[in-house]
mmCIF file of C-alpha atoms in Angstrom:
data_model
loop_
_atom_site.group_PDB
_atom_site.id
_atom_site.type_symbol
_atom_site.label_atom_id
_atom_site.label_comp_id
_atom_site.label_asym_id
_atom_site.label_seq_id
_atom_site.Cartn_x
_atom_site.Cartn_y
_atom_site.Cartn_z
ATOM 1 C CA MET K 1 6.059 -0.506 -28.393
ATOM 2 C CA GLY K 2 6.714 -3.962 -30.063
ATOM 3 C CA CYS K 3 5.752 -7.484 -28.620
ATOM 4 C CA THR K 4 9.542 -8.159 -26.869
ATOM 5 C CA TYR K 5 10.049 -8.627 -23.472
ATOM 6 C CA SER K 6 13.364 -8.129 -21.777
ATOM 7 C CA VAL K 7 15.229 -11.690 -20.718
ATOM 8 C CA TYR K 8 15.825 -12.177 -17.355
ATOM 9 C CA GLY K 9 17.809 -14.985 -15.431
ATOM 10 C CA VAL K 10 14.941 -17.423 -16.081
ATOM 11 C CA GLY K 11 15.466 -20.689 -14.086
ATOM 12 C CA LYS K 12 18.112 -19.475 -11.754
ATOM 13 C CA LYS K 13 16.661 -20.108 -8.305
ATOM 14 C CA LYS K 14 17.944 -18.372 -5.223
ATOM 15 C CA LYS K 15 18.987 -20.135 -1.980
ATOM 16 C CA PRO K 16 16.101 -19.816 0.455
ATOM 17 C CA SER K 17 15.789 -17.059 2.458
ATOM 18 C CA ILE K 18 13.444 -15.095 4.913
ATOM 19 C CA PRO K 19 12.552 -11.622 3.359
ATOM 20 C CA GLU K 20 13.090 -8.335 5.223
ATOM 21 C CA VAL K 21 10.025 -6.078 5.612
ATOM 22 C CA VAL K 22 9.959 -2.684 5.888
ATOM 23 C CA VAL K 23 7.278 -1.265 3.883
ATOM 24 C CA PHE K 24 4.366 -4.071 4.400
ATOM 25 C CA ALA K 25 2.475 -4.179 0.504
ATOM 26 C CA PRO K 26 0.030 -7.848 0.146
ATOM 27 C CA CYS K 27 1.288 -10.661 -2.681
ATOM 28 C CA MET K 28 1.320 -9.100 -6.164
ATOM 29 C CA ARG K 29 -1.027 -10.025 -8.554
ATOM 30 C CA THR K 30 -0.174 -11.147 -12.297
ATOM 31 C CA PRO K 31 -2.534 -11.103 -15.000
ATOM 32 C CA ALA K 32 -2.835 -14.584 -16.166
ATOM 33 C CA GLN K 33 -3.530 -16.081 -20.178
ATOM 34 C CA CYS K 34 -6.239 -14.644 -21.760
ATOM 35 C CA ASP K 35 -8.030 -14.822 -25.175
ATOM 36 C CA LEU K 36 -7.566 -11.271 -26.071
ATOM 37 C CA GLN K 37 -7.870 -11.831 -29.629
ATOM 38 C CA ARG K 38 -10.694 -13.849 -30.066
ATOM 39 C CA ALA K 39 -13.302 -11.655 -27.759
ATOM 40 C CA LEU K 40 -12.529 -8.579 -29.673
ATOM 41 C CA LYS K 41 -11.662 -9.673 -33.509
ATOM 42 C CA GLY K 42 -13.459 -7.447 -35.288
ATOM 43 C CA LEU K 43 -14.487 -5.253 -33.153
ATOM 44 C CA ILE K 44 -12.114 -2.961 -32.976
ATOM 45 C CA PRO K 45 -8.614 -2.236 -35.083
ATOM 46 C CA ARG K 46 -6.593 -5.359 -35.074
ATOM 47 C CA ALA K 47 -3.745 -3.209 -34.290
ATOM 48 C CA ALA K 48 -5.100 -2.264 -30.692
ATOM 49 C CA ILE K 49 -5.986 -5.615 -30.078
ATOM 50 C CA ASP K 50 -2.532 -6.219 -30.933
ATOM 51 C CA ARG K 51 -1.035 -4.300 -28.639
ATOM 52 C CA LEU K 52 -3.430 -5.118 -25.617
ATOM 53 C CA SER K 53 -2.309 -8.215 -26.058
ATOM 54 C CA CYS K 54 0.929 -7.676 -26.355
ATOM 55 C CA LEU K 55 1.437 -4.881 -23.639
ATOM 56 C CA ARG K 56 -0.540 -7.371 -20.962
ATOM 57 C CA ASN K 57 1.364 -10.991 -21.870
ATOM 58 C CA ARG K 58 5.024 -8.538 -21.394
ATOM 59 C CA ILE K 59 3.777 -7.912 -18.117
ATOM 60 C CA ALA K 60 3.151 -11.083 -17.475
ATOM 61 C CA LEU K 61 5.966 -12.615 -18.490
ATOM 62 C CA VAL K 62 8.305 -9.516 -17.051
ATOM 63 C CA ALA K 63 6.707 -10.083 -13.641
ATOM 64 C CA GLU K 64 6.989 -13.720 -13.083
ATOM 65 C CA ASP K 65 10.851 -14.018 -14.328
ATOM 66 C CA THR K 66 11.916 -11.037 -12.268
ATOM 67 C CA GLY K 67 9.710 -11.573 -8.901
ATOM 68 C CA GLY K 68 8.029 -8.408 -9.516
ATOM 69 C CA SER K 69 11.724 -6.619 -9.181
ATOM 70 C CA ALA K 70 11.649 -5.284 -12.551
ATOM 71 C CA ILE K 71 10.337 -1.642 -11.475
ATOM 72 C CA THR K 72 10.878 0.996 -13.901
ATOM 73 C CA GLU K 73 10.396 -1.207 -16.730
ATOM 74 C CA LEU K 74 6.781 -3.316 -15.600
ATOM 75 C CA ARG K 75 5.368 0.379 -14.534
ATOM 76 C CA GLN K 76 5.945 1.472 -18.221
ATOM 77 C CA ALA K 77 4.277 -1.810 -19.729
ATOM 78 C CA LEU K 78 1.402 -0.810 -17.187
ATOM 79 C CA GLU K 79 1.346 2.966 -18.234
ATOM 80 C CA GLU K 80 0.945 2.351 -22.029
ATOM 81 C CA TYR K 81 -1.776 -0.899 -21.062
ATOM 82 C CA LEU K 82 -3.979 1.726 -19.352
ATOM 83 C CA SER K 83 -3.993 3.687 -22.247
ATOM 84 C CA ILE K 84 -5.819 1.210 -24.869
ATOM 85 C CA LEU K 85 -7.496 -0.656 -21.654
ATOM 86 C CA VAL K 86 -9.299 2.335 -20.663
ATOM 87 C CA GLY K 87 -11.567 1.604 -23.945
ATOM 88 C CA LEU K 88 -12.748 -0.985 -23.056
ATOM 89 C CA THR K 89 -14.599 0.500 -20.085
ATOM 90 C CA LYS K 90 -16.247 3.511 -22.409
ATOM 91 C CA LYS K 91 -19.958 3.157 -22.601
ATOM 92 C CA GLU K 92 -20.529 3.965 -25.787
ATOM 93 C CA HIS K 93 -18.079 1.309 -27.067
ATOM 94 C CA GLY K 94 -20.759 -1.808 -25.044
ATOM 95 C CA LEU K 95 -17.426 -4.058 -24.456
ATOM 96 C CA GLU K 96 -17.305 -3.788 -21.342
ATOM 97 C CA ASP K 97 -18.682 -7.415 -20.569
ATOM 98 C CA LEU K 98 -16.904 -9.016 -23.501
ATOM 99 C CA VAL K 99 -13.527 -10.584 -22.330
ATOM 100 C CA GLU K 100 -12.891 -12.708 -19.729
ATOM 101 C CA PHE K 101 -9.576 -11.210 -17.476
ATOM 102 C CA LYS K 102 -7.905 -13.866 -15.425
ATOM 103 C CA TRP K 103 -5.299 -12.799 -12.923
ATOM 104 C CA LYS K 104 -3.083 -14.612 -10.479
ATOM 105 C CA ASN K 105 -0.999 -14.485 -7.134
ATOM 106 C CA LEU K 106 2.862 -13.948 -8.404
ATOM 107 C CA GLU K 107 3.845 -15.742 -5.497
ATOM 108 C CA ASP K 108 2.506 -18.911 -6.092
ATOM 109 C CA GLY K 109 0.958 -18.904 -9.058
ATOM 110 C CA ARG K 110 -2.654 -20.119 -7.891
ATOM 111 C CA GLN K 111 -5.213 -18.296 -10.226
ATOM 112 C CA GLU K 112 -7.304 -16.441 -8.179
ATOM 113 C CA THR K 113 -10.105 -14.763 -10.578
ATOM 114 C CA ILE K 114 -12.130 -15.205 -14.272
ATOM 115 C CA VAL K 115 -14.065 -11.866 -14.750
ATOM 116 C CA ALA K 116 -15.909 -10.666 -17.665
ATOM 117 C CA ASN K 117 -15.419 -7.144 -16.844
ATOM 118 C CA ALA K 118 -13.100 -4.099 -17.877
ATOM 119 C CA TRP K 119 -13.677 -2.253 -14.699
ATOM 120 C CA PHE K 120 -12.261 -5.654 -12.750
ATOM 121 C CA GLU K 121 -9.343 -5.337 -15.337
ATOM 122 C CA LEU K 122 -8.342 -2.339 -14.843
ATOM 123 C CA LEU K 123 -8.563 -1.929 -10.529
ATOM 124 C CA SER K 124 -6.422 -5.522 -11.160
ATOM 125 C CA VAL K 125 -4.070 -2.940 -13.780
ATOM 126 C CA VAL K 126 -3.970 0.219 -10.638
ATOM 127 C CA HIS K 127 -3.433 -2.439 -8.154
ATOM 128 C CA MET K 128 -0.313 -3.768 -9.601
ATOM 129 C CA MET K 129 0.863 -0.568 -9.584
ATOM 130 C CA ALA K 130 0.882 0.200 -6.557
ATOM 131 C CA MET K 131 1.827 -2.734 -5.248
ATOM 132 C CA LEU K 132 4.645 -2.250 -7.345
ATOM 133 C CA THR K 133 5.054 1.076 -5.519
ATOM 134 C CA LEU K 134 4.862 -0.521 -2.454
ATOM 135 C CA SER K 135 8.013 -2.408 -3.255
ATOM 136 C CA GLU K 136 9.777 0.450 -4.850
ATOM 137 C CA ALA K 137 9.572 2.174 -1.368
ATOM 138 C CA ASP K 138 10.726 -1.269 0.553
ATOM 139 C CA SER K 139 14.209 -1.561 -1.584
ATOM 140 C CA LEU K 140 14.613 2.308 -0.828
ATOM 141 C CA MET K 141 14.439 1.370 3.206
ATOM 142 C CA ILE K 142 16.590 -1.885 2.848
ATOM 143 C CA PRO K 143 20.125 -0.910 1.839
ATOM 144 C CA LYS K 144 22.076 -3.050 -0.241
ATOM 145 C CA ASP K 145 25.199 -3.597 0.970
ATOM 146 C CA TYR K 146 23.429 -4.270 4.630
ATOM 147 C CA SER K 147 25.488 -7.276 6.472
ATOM 148 C CA GLY K 148 23.200 -8.365 9.408
ATOM 149 C CA SER K 149 25.409 -5.769 11.852
ATOM 150 C CA GLY K 150 22.508 -4.684 12.807
ATOM 151 C CA PHE K 151 23.154 -1.260 11.912
ATOM 152 C CA ARG K 152 21.283 0.230 9.307
ATOM 153 C CA VAL K 153 22.170 3.773 7.339
ATOM 154 C CA VAL K 154 19.929 4.853 4.932
ATOM 155 C CA SER K 155 20.154 8.233 3.030
ATOM 156 C CA THR K 156 18.128 11.465 3.735
ATOM 157 C CA ASP K 157 17.675 10.863 -0.142
ATOM 158 C CA CYS K 158 16.232 7.516 0.357
ATOM 159 C CA LYS K 159 14.170 8.244 3.062
ATOM 160 C CA ARG K 160 12.586 10.836 1.507
ATOM 161 C CA ASP K 161 12.343 9.619 -2.407
ATOM 162 C CA ALA K 162 10.442 6.676 0.112
ATOM 163 C CA VAL K 163 8.123 9.070 1.339
ATOM 164 C CA ASP K 164 7.149 9.906 -2.544
ATOM 165 C CA LEU K 165 6.566 7.022 -3.529
ATOM 166 C CA LEU K 166 4.283 5.973 -0.850
ATOM 167 C CA LEU K 167 2.062 9.316 -1.402
ATOM 168 C CA LYS K 168 2.024 7.902 -4.821
ATOM 169 C CA ALA K 169 1.205 4.374 -3.803
ATOM 170 C CA ALA K 170 -1.719 5.799 -1.431
ATOM 171 C CA GLY K 171 -3.218 7.757 -4.864
ATOM 172 C CA TYR K 172 -3.427 4.554 -6.557
ATOM 173 C CA LEU K 173 -5.045 2.803 -3.787
ATOM 174 C CA GLU K 174 -7.807 5.923 -3.253
ATOM 175 C CA PHE K 175 -8.224 6.098 -6.738
ATOM 176 C CA CYS K 176 -9.504 2.500 -6.807
ATOM 177 C CA VAL K 177 -12.107 2.591 -4.042
ATOM 178 C CA ARG K 178 -13.314 5.932 -5.484
ATOM 179 C CA ASN K 179 -13.491 5.562 -8.979
ATOM 180 C CA VAL K 180 -13.239 2.067 -10.066
ATOM 181 C CA LEU K 181 -14.641 -0.463 -7.011
ATOM 182 C CA CYS K 182 -17.872 1.607 -7.464
ATOM 183 C CA ARG K 183 -18.100 0.766 -11.208
ATOM 184 C CA ILE K 184 -18.266 -2.636 -10.732
ATOM 185 C CA PRO K 185 -21.755 -4.346 -10.227
ATOM 186 C CA PRO K 186 -22.049 -6.268 -6.498
ATOM 187 C CA GLU K 187 -22.419 -9.176 -7.732
ATOM 188 C CA ILE K 188 -18.882 -9.233 -9.717
ATOM 189 C CA LYS K 189 -17.104 -7.896 -6.512
ATOM 190 C CA GLN K 190 -18.684 -10.695 -3.948
ATOM 191 C CA SER K 191 -16.543 -13.331 -6.340
ATOM 192 C CA LEU K 192 -13.213 -11.041 -6.113
ATOM 193 C CA SER K 193 -9.870 -11.814 -3.938
ATOM 194 C CA LYS K 194 -9.845 -10.653 -1.039
ATOM 195 C CA ASP K 195 -7.292 -8.491 -1.495
ATOM 196 C CA LEU K 196 -9.188 -6.408 -3.388
ATOM 197 C CA GLN K 197 -12.279 -5.947 -0.447
ATOM 198 C CA ASP K 198 -12.773 -1.984 -0.407
ATOM 199 C CA GLY K 199 -11.486 -1.987 3.782
ATOM 200 C CA VAL K 200 -8.000 -3.373 2.638
ATOM 201 C CA LEU K 201 -7.215 -1.122 -0.148
ATOM 202 C CA GLU K 202 -8.095 1.526 2.271
ATOM 203 C CA ALA K 203 -6.602 0.218 4.821
ATOM 204 C CA ILE K 204 -2.631 -0.392 2.963
ATOM 205 C CA SER K 205 -3.470 3.120 1.121
ATOM 206 C CA ILE K 206 -3.824 4.702 5.043
ATOM 207 C CA GLN K 207 -1.380 3.231 6.456
ATOM 208 C CA ALA K 208 1.135 3.925 3.669
ATOM 209 C CA LEU K 209 0.657 7.308 4.642
ATOM 210 C CA GLY K 210 1.652 6.848 7.874
ATOM 211 C CA GLN K 211 4.843 4.758 7.189
ATOM 212 C CA GLY K 212 4.709 7.861 4.883
ATOM 213 C CA THR K 213 4.599 10.224 8.634
ATOM 214 C CA GLU K 214 6.686 7.799 10.385
ATOM 215 C CA ILE K 215 9.895 8.646 7.853
ATOM 216 C CA GLN K 216 9.730 12.550 8.526
ATOM 217 C CA LEU K 217 9.661 11.468 12.519
ATOM 218 C CA GLY K 218 12.606 10.167 11.962
ATOM 219 C CA LEU K 219 13.875 12.848 9.776
ATOM 220 C CA ALA K 220 12.365 15.252 12.652
ATOM 221 C CA ILE K 221 14.334 13.033 15.006
ATOM 222 C CA GLU K 222 17.542 14.037 13.063
ATOM 223 C CA SER K 223 16.820 17.066 12.359
ATOM 224 C CA GLN K 224 18.592 19.689 15.186
ATOM 225 C CA LYS K 225 15.577 22.421 14.220
ATOM 226 C CA ALA K 226 12.883 20.333 14.612
ATOM 227 C CA THR K 227 10.897 21.122 17.802
ATOM 228 C CA LEU K 228 9.533 19.344 20.851
ATOM 229 C CA SER K 229 6.118 20.133 19.804
ATOM 230 C CA VAL K 230 6.587 19.220 16.103
ATOM 231 C CA LYS K 231 7.869 15.932 16.733
ATOM 232 C CA ARG K 232 4.676 15.334 19.392
ATOM 233 C CA ARG K 233 2.301 16.336 16.205
ATOM 234 C CA LEU K 234 3.954 13.516 13.665
ATOM 235 C CA ALA K 235 3.751 10.885 16.597
ATOM 236 C CA CYS K 236 0.163 11.473 17.089
ATOM 237 C CA GLU K 237 -0.631 11.835 13.388
ATOM 238 C CA LEU K 238 1.178 8.336 13.266
ATOM 239 C CA LEU K 239 -0.834 6.874 15.880
ATOM 240 C CA ILE K 240 -4.002 8.588 13.802
ATOM 241 C CA TYR K 241 -3.447 6.809 11.091
ATOM 242 C CA TYR K 242 -2.975 3.145 12.285
ATOM 243 C CA SER K 243 -6.118 3.946 13.938
ATOM 244 C CA GLN K 244 -8.113 4.316 10.700
ATOM 245 C CA ALA K 245 -6.445 1.776 8.926
ATOM 246 C CA TYR K 246 -7.408 -0.998 11.627
ATOM 247 C CA GLN K 247 -10.911 0.471 11.717
ATOM 248 C CA CYS K 248 -11.076 0.049 7.282
ATOM 249 C CA LEU K 249 -9.948 -3.846 7.771
ATOM 250 C CA SER K 250 -11.884 -3.836 10.910
ATOM 251 C CA GLY K 251 -15.145 -4.853 8.663
ATOM 252 C CA CYS K 252 -12.918 -7.451 6.400
ATOM 253 C CA ASP K 253 -12.711 -10.941 5.860
ATOM 254 C CA LEU K 254 -8.959 -11.568 6.428
ATOM 255 C CA SER K 255 -9.295 -15.666 6.186
ATOM 256 C CA HIS K 256 -7.248 -15.083 3.212
ATOM 257 C CA GLY K 257 -3.446 -15.423 2.833
ATOM 258 C CA TYR K 258 -2.214 -12.157 3.586
ATOM 259 C CA GLY K 259 -5.271 -11.361 5.742
ATOM 260 C CA LYS K 260 -3.442 -12.181 9.064
ATOM 261 C CA LYS K 261 -0.290 -10.904 8.569
ATOM 262 C CA HIS K 262 -1.347 -7.902 7.272
ATOM 263 C CA ILE K 263 -3.755 -7.301 10.725
ATOM 264 C CA TRP K 264 -0.825 -8.250 12.786
ATOM 265 C CA PHE K 265 1.534 -5.537 10.759
ATOM 266 C CA ILE K 266 -1.249 -2.582 11.771
ATOM 267 C CA LYS K 267 -1.454 -3.836 15.151
ATOM 268 C CA TRP K 268 2.295 -4.008 15.558
ATOM 269 C CA LYS K 269 2.853 -0.624 13.915
ATOM 270 C CA PHE K 270 -0.217 1.008 15.876
ATOM 271 C CA VAL K 271 1.177 -0.071 19.427
ATOM 272 C CA GLU K 272 4.630 1.337 18.255
ATOM 273 C CA ALA K 273 2.849 4.477 17.276
ATOM 274 C CA LYS K 274 1.354 4.737 20.410
ATOM 275 C CA ALA K 275 4.128 4.510 22.296
ATOM 276 C CA ALA K 276 5.473 7.281 20.382
ATOM 277 C CA ALA K 277 2.696 9.965 20.765
ATOM 278 C CA TYR K 278 2.975 9.058 24.664
ATOM 279 C CA TYR K 279 6.497 9.693 24.899
ATOM 280 C CA TYR K 280 6.709 12.769 22.730
ATOM 281 C CA HIS K 281 2.930 13.931 24.846
ATOM 282 C CA GLY K 282 4.839 13.844 27.693
ATOM 283 C CA LEU K 283 7.869 15.337 27.240
ATOM 284 C CA VAL K 284 5.858 18.545 26.608
ATOM 285 C CA LEU K 285 3.655 18.181 29.464
ATOM 286 C CA ASP K 286 7.231 17.534 31.872
ATOM 287 C CA LYS K 287 8.688 21.403 31.128
ATOM 288 C CA GLY K 288 5.197 22.562 32.580
ATOM 289 C CA SER K 289 6.020 23.928 36.136
ATOM 290 C CA GLU K 290 3.029 22.278 38.431
ATOM 291 C CA PRO K 291 3.663 19.137 40.314
ATOM 292 C CA THR K 292 0.210 17.554 37.930
ATOM 293 C CA CYS K 293 2.403 18.132 34.964
ATOM 294 C CA HIS K 294 5.465 16.011 35.874
ATOM 295 C CA ILE K 295 2.951 13.019 36.905
ATOM 296 C CA SER K 296 1.367 13.078 34.098
ATOM 297 C CA ALA K 297 4.825 12.843 32.198
ATOM 298 C CA VAL K 298 5.851 10.130 34.427
ATOM 299 C CA CYS K 299 2.732 8.762 33.239
ATOM 300 C CA CYS K 300 3.446 8.754 29.812
ATOM 301 C CA PHE K 301 6.269 7.902 29.738
ATOM 302 C CA LEU K 302 5.380 4.436 32.043
ATOM 303 C CA ALA K 303 2.585 3.803 29.264
ATOM 304 C CA ALA K 304 4.953 3.979 26.422
ATOM 305 C CA GLN K 305 7.779 1.530 27.867
ATOM 306 C CA GLU K 306 4.666 -0.875 28.009
ATOM 307 C CA LEU K 307 3.720 -0.303 25.233
ATOM 308 C CA LEU K 308 7.280 -0.938 23.460
ATOM 309 C CA VAL K 309 7.499 -4.349 25.470
ATOM 310 C CA GLU K 310 3.743 -4.841 23.531
ATOM 311 C CA SER K 311 5.500 -3.647 19.951
ATOM 312 C CA LYS K 312 7.525 -6.368 20.367
ATOM 313 C CA LYS K 313 5.240 -9.183 20.658
ATOM 314 C CA ALA K 314 3.130 -7.618 18.077
ATOM 315 C CA CYS K 315 6.472 -7.510 15.631
ATOM 316 C CA ILE K 316 7.141 -11.608 16.426
ATOM 317 C CA SER K 317 3.265 -12.324 15.778
ATOM 318 C CA PHE K 318 3.787 -10.031 12.421
ATOM 319 C CA CYS K 319 6.942 -11.979 11.447
ATOM 320 C CA LEU K 320 5.759 -15.129 12.103
ATOM 321 C CA ALA K 321 2.297 -14.866 10.659
ATOM 322 C CA ALA K 322 2.215 -16.987 7.220
ATOM 323 C CA PRO K 323 4.428 -16.020 4.887
ATOM 324 C CA VAL K 324 7.121 -15.668 7.302
ATOM 325 C CA THR K 325 9.567 -13.085 7.363
ATOM 326 C CA ARG K 326 11.615 -11.201 8.901
ATOM 327 C CA ALA K 327 11.848 -7.862 11.034
ATOM 328 C CA PRO K 328 13.825 -5.258 10.074
ATOM 329 C CA PRO K 329 16.945 -3.630 12.290
ATOM 330 C CA LEU K 330 15.751 -0.475 14.626
ATOM 331 C CA TRP K 331 15.850 2.310 12.574
ATOM 332 C CA GLY K 332 14.739 5.643 12.456
ATOM 333 C CA ALA K 333 11.920 7.065 15.241
ATOM 334 C CA MET K 334 11.968 3.904 17.047
ATOM 335 C CA LYS K 335 15.562 3.098 16.653
ATOM 336 C CA HIS K 336 15.692 6.133 18.930
ATOM 337 C CA LEU K 337 12.764 5.947 20.817
ATOM 338 C CA HIS K 338 13.988 2.261 22.144
ATOM 339 C CA GLN K 339 16.923 3.994 23.204
ATOM 340 C CA LYS K 340 15.320 6.736 25.035
ATOM 341 C CA ILE K 341 11.806 5.547 26.298
ATOM 342 C CA PRO K 342 13.255 3.177 28.651
ATOM 343 C CA GLU K 343 15.722 5.894 30.214
ATOM 344 C CA VAL K 344 14.109 8.421 30.269
ATOM 345 C CA ALA K 345 11.153 6.514 31.793
ATOM 346 C CA SER K 346 13.236 4.944 35.051
ATOM 347 C CA ARG K 347 15.051 8.324 35.438
ATOM 348 C CA LYS K 348 11.781 10.596 35.245
ATOM 349 C CA SER K 349 9.703 8.151 37.403
ATOM 350 C CA GLN K 350 12.421 8.076 40.634
ATOM 351 C CA MET K 351 13.190 11.515 39.765
ATOM 352 C CA TYR K 352 9.219 11.817 40.920
ATOM 353 C CA GLY K 353 8.877 9.101 42.498
ATOM 354 C CA TYR K 354 8.038 11.413 45.838
ATOM 355 C CA LEU K 355 5.014 12.978 44.503
ATOM 356 C CA LEU K 356 3.998 9.801 43.110
ATOM 357 C CA GLU K 357 3.428 8.755 45.969
ATOM 358 C CA GLN K 358 1.764 11.853 47.474
ATOM 359 C CA GLU K 359 -0.738 12.316 44.225
ATOM 360 C CA LYS K 360 -1.932 8.290 44.008
ATOM 361 C CA ALA K 361 -5.425 9.617 43.407
ATOM 362 C CA LEU K 362 -3.680 12.196 40.150
ATOM 363 C CA GLN K 363 -2.150 8.980 38.814
ATOM 364 C CA THR K 364 -4.297 8.638 35.326
ATOM 365 C CA LEU K 365 -3.040 8.565 32.169
ATOM 366 C CA PRO K 366 -3.679 11.995 30.151
ATOM 367 C CA GLU K 367 -5.304 12.471 26.633
ATOM 368 C CA LEU K 368 -3.967 12.814 23.912
ATOM 369 C CA PRO K 369 -4.160 15.653 21.597
ATOM 370 C CA ASP K 370 -6.217 15.284 18.112
ATOM 371 C CA PHE K 371 -4.091 17.093 14.792
ATOM 372 C CA GLN K 372 -4.941 17.282 11.551
ATOM 373 C CA LEU K 373 -3.641 14.712 9.626
ATOM 374 C CA SER K 374 -0.727 16.645 7.405
ATOM 375 C CA LEU K 375 -0.136 14.061 4.492
ATOM 376 C CA ARG K 376 -2.333 13.264 1.529
ATOM 377 C CA PRO K 377 -2.637 10.925 -1.011
ATOM 378 C CA ASP K 378 -0.732 12.043 -4.474
ATOM 379 C CA ASP K 379 -4.061 12.534 -6.928
ATOM 380 C CA TYR K 380 -4.164 9.378 -10.002
ATOM 381 C CA GLU K 381 -5.755 9.859 -13.077
ATOM 382 C CA LEU K 382 -6.071 7.456 -15.630
ATOM 383 C CA PRO K 383 -3.829 7.819 -18.826
ATOM 384 C CA ALA K 384 -5.485 9.855 -21.659
ATOM 385 C CA MET K 385 -6.966 6.991 -24.224
ATOM 386 C CA ASP K 386 -4.836 5.662 -26.619
ATOM 387 C CA PRO K 387 -5.963 7.042 -30.523
ATOM 388 C CA ALA K 388 -6.264 3.430 -31.598
ATOM 389 C CA TRP K 389 -10.382 4.169 -29.874
ATOM 390 C CA ASP K 390 -10.767 7.654 -32.433
ATOM 391 C CA SER K 391 -14.626 7.053 -33.709
ATOM 392 C CA GLU K 392 -12.612 7.192 -36.963
ATOM 393 C CA ASN K 393 -10.687 4.227 -36.221
ATOM 394 C CA LEU K 394 -12.720 2.017 -34.946
ATOM 395 C CA GLU K 395 -15.152 2.269 -38.014
ATOM 396 C CA LYS K 396 -12.922 2.072 -40.505
ATOM 397 C CA GLN K 397 -13.336 -1.875 -39.597
ATOM 398 C CA GLY K 398 -16.412 -1.544 -41.768
ATOM 399 C CA GLN K 399 -19.047 -0.146 -39.822
ATOM 400 C CA PRO K 400 -19.782 1.937 -36.500
ATOM 401 C CA LEU K 401 -19.008 -0.571 -33.481
ATOM 402 C CA LYS K 402 -22.394 -0.148 -31.889
ATOM 403 C CA GLU K 403 -24.032 -1.570 -35.470
ATOM 404 C CA HIS K 404 -21.479 -4.565 -35.236
ATOM 405 C CA LEU K 405 -21.946 -5.268 -32.129
ATOM 406 C CA LYS K 406 -25.782 -5.365 -32.638
ATOM 407 C CA ASP K 407 -25.192 -7.716 -35.598
ATOM 408 C CA CYS K 408 -23.312 -10.018 -33.934
ATOM 409 C CA GLU K 409 -26.590 -10.024 -31.438
ATOM 410 C CA ASP K 410 -28.913 -10.845 -34.133
ATOM 411 C CA GLU K 411 -27.169 -13.709 -35.923
ATOM 412 C CA ILE K 412 -26.238 -15.459 -32.334
ATOM 413 C CA GLU K 413 -30.432 -15.566 -31.954
ATOM 414 C CA THR K 414 -30.818 -16.736 -35.527
ATOM 415 C CA GLU K 415 -28.280 -19.516 -34.513
#
């Protein structure tokens, strides 16, 4: 690939607007200028250095010119860049700490980190791929022709594609936690952006699985074949995902830019999921013939109704937390539940009011059933290392790489 990149409407400012968020992702980070040529000159083939510089610059330029919206082009460039970058992480090449890599926030251009570590660069690249994938899933769930009428129609295909993207993003982030962060020295990890904390990355991965489950619950509600048991299971799984995501964030420093907004998003979705779980558990219990079953069911419906009210407050807090965003109109499972829960809670509490009066001691909220989680992150593997790193190509530089590095060290000591 050459060093050209697509030309976009640079300088054309859009009218300021408050963005709508369906799939939440923290601010995207992009590469900032760094001198790869100077750091790697003479150590690896010139062609490899040129490709590294070219692809890295292209990623930065396209991201800045499009605000990260050129997802296909960026993903392709990131994959190509990774195939060459992998070579810098190999111990036998001895290049892990030679280049100072710089990254900044795409939103405000503020430079966040400068780290001389190739694993940090790899972490940042895979993290950017995850954020792009979440952004793509978000765009699928926001119809382009949405007019603000309060009605939202998202096709079944778009919903299923969004679920696939969420699993893919979760896989990227799981790879970061399990295979990359563990290779970065502790002293460097402490200096990284708060968005790259283990707990934050794990929380986003799990919440992606939760949002995928929420979409699946909506599809089940729309399907005549889906049983009540299936809907309850999905609702309970949804609650478990958000509970786990919240636990991941509990030990993190959330004082950074998107930290407070992230925790409010998790709280909002957690309360919504809890309302859904109690509603469907109540419907299952209400099918029993014993009076205690009906009493427990009413307790579930009333709890779900209270939780819906609480979820609206949490949604407002999320939207108002910086940076300010708009909540989407009710859609999918939550649109259905906001209509059904108040109606069912009112009807069933009137229907079984006499039982509630007679059996006040039994008015306790039942425990929700526990289920094994269905969705798992997609497996992700790094691309194959570029042929430029073949030993024959490296030795064409004049001497084996290790010997070259040793000579450089000797020169420094002599000086």
